[in-house]
C-alpha cells in the first residue's frame, strides 16, 4: 500500500483471559473504503473500540497518519487526530434536536473556554445544512432525535461523524435495523462521503458490502481470517465455511 | 418542535416565570414587615445555592450529595473573617486564645476574607473533581463519596472548636457593609437579591451557550461526548468548580444575613435538601431550582411554626408525590410539555 493511514501492529485485547482481538495486524490505505465482516462475536466492535480509545489494548501498537495513538484517550483520538466513529446501534443525544446533535459534533471548539464563547457562524450553519442534505433529514432538523425512526437515528449518527470532519470514519454496523431501502440509501451516503476520507465499515449485510466495499477483511474469533476484494472473499473456501454459510 | 397546540402556547414560558419571580422579589419588602424581609433575605442565598446544584445535577447529571461542602466552607470563612476583623472572637477567648491564629490572620482583611471564602471551596472542589470526575467513578458512587465528604467536614467543624466554635458555631456576624456602612435589613435584602439576579443571569447565559449543550450531552450520553472530541473530565471539573463558587457565594451571603453559622451548614441534610428543592421545581432549567427552593423554604417557614418537626415528614411526602406524579418537577413539567415527544421514545433514544 503506497500511503497507509492506519496501521495496527499485533494488537491484542484481553478481557480477563479471553482474547477478543488476538494479535491482529491490519493496514488501511488513505482514501480506502475498508469493510470488516465476520460472524457475531468475531471481535469487530472490539477492534473499533481499540482504534478509537474506548478499549485499552494489552499488546501492540496503533499508528494513525504517522502518529502513535496507542492508549490515547477517546476525546484526543477524535479531536486531535481526527478519527470519527459511529457506534453499533444509535448512540446520539436523544433529547436534543437533530440540528443540535450535528452542531455538537461539528469540528473545532471542543475546549471548555471555546465552547462557552462559541458563536455559530454562517459557515457552520452551511456545513450542517449540507450534512442534513446528505443524510436526508433537512425537514427534520428541529425534531428531537428521540422522535425519529431507528434508521433515521442511525443517519443522525452518520451525520455526526461527517460533522466531525474526520480523516478516518469508522462505522460499526451502520445498517442494522434498517429496511432494504434504508440500507441502500446508507450505502449511497457512504459512497458520497468517501471523497476525501478513509472509511472503515463493519457490516453484516452482504448486498451492502458489495455496494460499498473495495477491500474486505474477514474476522473470526478475534483473528483476521482473510483479506481481499469482495469476489476473492466470496470464493475463499475458509470464509465460506465460517461465515457465508452461517 | 415548532408546532405547539394552542393550549400549550398559553403556558407561561421560562422568561415569563423568571420575570414573575423577579417582580415578586422586588416588591416583597414593600408588602411586609422587617422580620419577614429578613427571613426572605435568608432564603435568597439558598436560591443561589439551588442554582449551583442545578448546574451540577440538573444540567450535567452529576448528583453530588456534598454541595453543602463549598456552601458551608464559604459561610464559615466569611463568618470567621467577619469575627476576626473585629478582634478575637468570644468563642476563641473561651479557649484562652489571645491573638488571632496564624491561619486566620489573612482573614482579618474583609476583602481577603471574602476572596478566600470563594477561592478555598473552589480549590478544594478542583482537587476533589480531578480525582472523582475522571469517568472511573460513576453515578451513585459520586453521590456516596461526596456524601461522605459532607459528613467528614461536619465532623471536623464540630470538633475543631477552637477555630470553628464547635457545635455552637460562630456568632455575632454582621450584615455586609458597603462603603463603610453596615447594610440595614432592607438594604441587605436588595443587596442579596441583586447578587442573586446577577448570578442567575450568568448561569442563564452560560447554559444557553454551546457549553450548556455539551453539559446536557454529558448528562444524557456521557460516553458519546468523548467520541466527538470533548474532554468530558475537564467539562465536569469546570462545572463542579463553578458550581462550588456559586455555592460558596451563597454560603457567604447566608452567613452574613443570618448573623451566625453552625455545623449543620456543612452537613448532609442541607446537601440533600437542595436536591429535593430541585426535584420539586424541576431540574435542568434554573427556573425550577429557584421556584422549588422558594416554595419549600417558604412552606417550611410557615409550616414549621404550626406542625414543628412533622414538617420533615411532610417534605418526604411532597417529594414522593412529585417523583411519582410529576417526575419532571413542577416548573419542568410546565416548560417541557411538548406534544410529539412521548416518554417511551425519549427512553430508547
Ligand atoms: N467488555 C467486554 N468484556 C468481556 N468480553 C467482551 C467485552 N466486549 C466484548 N466482549 C466479547 O468479545 C467478543 C467480541 O465481541 P465484539 O467485538 O462485540 O464482536 P462483533 O462486533 O464482531 O460482533 C465477544 O465474544 C464478546 O462477548
Ligand atoms: Mg459488533
XYZ file of N, CA, C and O and ligand atoms in Angstrom, chain A residues 13-16 18-21 36-49 54-55 88 172-173 202 204 219 222, ligand 1:
151
model
N -6.481 -7.585 22.587
C -7.338 -7.140 23.685
C -7.649 -8.347 24.558
O -8.059 -9.394 24.060
N -7.456 -8.171 25.817
C -7.617 -9.279 26.752
C -8.741 -8.939 27.729
O -8.602 -8.049 28.559
N -9.892 -9.623 27.584
C -10.965 -9.454 28.568
C -10.836 -10.554 29.605
O -11.440 -11.618 29.481
N -10.054 -10.312 30.591
C -9.842 -11.288 31.672
C -9.572 -12.694 31.132
O -10.264 -13.654 31.480
N -9.875 -13.750 28.044
C -10.487 -14.003 26.737
C -9.951 -12.979 25.732
O -10.103 -11.771 25.925
N -9.298 -13.490 24.683
C -8.701 -12.573 23.719
C -9.727 -12.209 22.636
O -9.930 -12.962 21.686
N -10.408 -11.076 22.841
C -11.445 -10.666 21.894
C -10.818 -10.218 20.583
O -11.403 -10.350 19.510
N -9.622 -9.651 20.671
C -8.825 -9.355 19.484
C -7.456 -9.966 19.749
O -6.830 -9.690 20.765
N -15.151 -4.570 7.171
C -14.769 -5.672 8.049
C -16.006 -6.520 8.277
O -17.032 -6.017 8.743
N -15.922 -7.773 7.885
C -17.061 -8.650 8.119
C -16.630 -9.778 9.040
O -15.447 -9.962 9.307
N -17.602 -10.513 9.488
C -17.293 -11.614 10.391
C -18.511 -11.907 11.228
O -19.347 -11.028 11.450
N -18.631 -13.161 11.678
C -19.818 -13.528 12.454
C -19.899 -12.733 13.760
O -18.921 -12.130 14.182
N -21.072 -12.756 14.372
C -21.254 -12.087 15.663
C -20.230 -12.572 16.664
O -19.989 -13.761 16.776
N -19.628 -11.626 17.373
C -18.646 -12.019 18.377
C -17.253 -12.201 17.805
O -16.334 -12.603 18.504
N -17.079 -11.890 16.518
C -15.773 -12.072 15.887
C -14.736 -11.106 16.432
O -13.541 -11.349 16.353
N -15.202 -9.982 16.970
C -14.277 -9.005 17.524
C -14.236 -7.706 16.729
O -13.362 -6.864 16.948
N -15.207 -7.509 15.836
C -15.219 -6.302 15.003
C -15.376 -5.048 15.859
O -14.601 -4.098 15.757
N -16.413 -5.062 16.722
C -16.653 -3.880 17.560
C -15.474 -3.623 18.486
O -15.073 -2.478 18.704
N -14.911 -4.680 19.012
C -13.776 -4.518 19.927
C -12.593 -3.895 19.189
O -11.888 -3.032 19.729
N -12.387 -4.327 17.958
C -11.299 -3.754 17.165
C -11.510 -2.246 16.983
O -10.577 -1.444 17.096
N -12.776 -1.874 16.737
C -13.101 -0.449 16.555
C -12.927 0.300 17.879
O -12.390 1.414 17.907
N -13.347 -0.340 18.974
C -13.168 0.280 20.297
C -11.692 0.564 20.559
O -11.323 1.563 21.178
N -11.659 3.454 23.156
C -12.650 3.048 24.146
C -12.135 1.867 24.969
O -12.368 1.793 26.169
N -11.462 0.966 24.292
C -10.915 -0.202 24.978
C -9.395 -0.135 24.907
O -8.829 0.288 23.909
N -22.318 0.848 17.100
C -23.284 -0.150 16.646
C -24.611 0.180 17.326
O -24.680 0.223 18.545
N -19.687 1.282 12.691
C -19.889 -0.070 13.208
C -21.311 -0.517 12.896
O -22.270 -0.023 13.484
N -21.425 -1.444 11.978
C -22.723 -1.968 11.539
C -23.771 -0.875 11.364
O -24.769 -0.843 12.071
N -17.857 -1.871 9.540
C -18.075 -3.271 9.876
C -19.502 -3.586 9.475
O -20.381 -2.744 9.598
N -22.698 -6.660 8.256
C -23.279 -7.992 8.204
C -23.923 -8.266 6.844
O -23.870 -9.357 6.325
N -13.005 -11.242 9.773
C -12.540 -11.593 11.116
C -13.290 -12.801 11.623
O -14.452 -13.002 11.310
N -11.586 -13.255 16.878
C -10.529 -12.331 17.268
C -9.351 -12.264 16.320
O -8.396 -11.530 16.561
N -16.257 -5.616 27.775
C -16.183 -6.941 27.463
N -15.836 -7.838 28.389
C -15.750 -9.160 28.084
N -15.999 -9.647 26.861
C -16.343 -8.805 25.895
C -16.467 -7.394 26.132
N -16.825 -6.791 24.979
C -16.933 -7.769 24.060
N -16.641 -8.974 24.603
C -16.615 -10.247 23.890
O -15.680 -10.129 22.865
C -16.130 -10.844 21.714
C -16.120 -9.925 20.516
O -17.212 -9.025 20.627
P -17.475 -7.888 19.574
O -16.220 -7.158 19.322
O -18.630 -7.097 20.041
O -17.862 -8.733 18.296
P -18.580 -8.272 16.951
O -18.675 -6.796 16.940
O -17.728 -8.820 15.874
O -19.934 -8.911 16.951
C -17.493 -11.396 22.053
O -17.337 -12.756 22.407
C -17.930 -10.578 23.225
O -18.765 -11.338 24.068
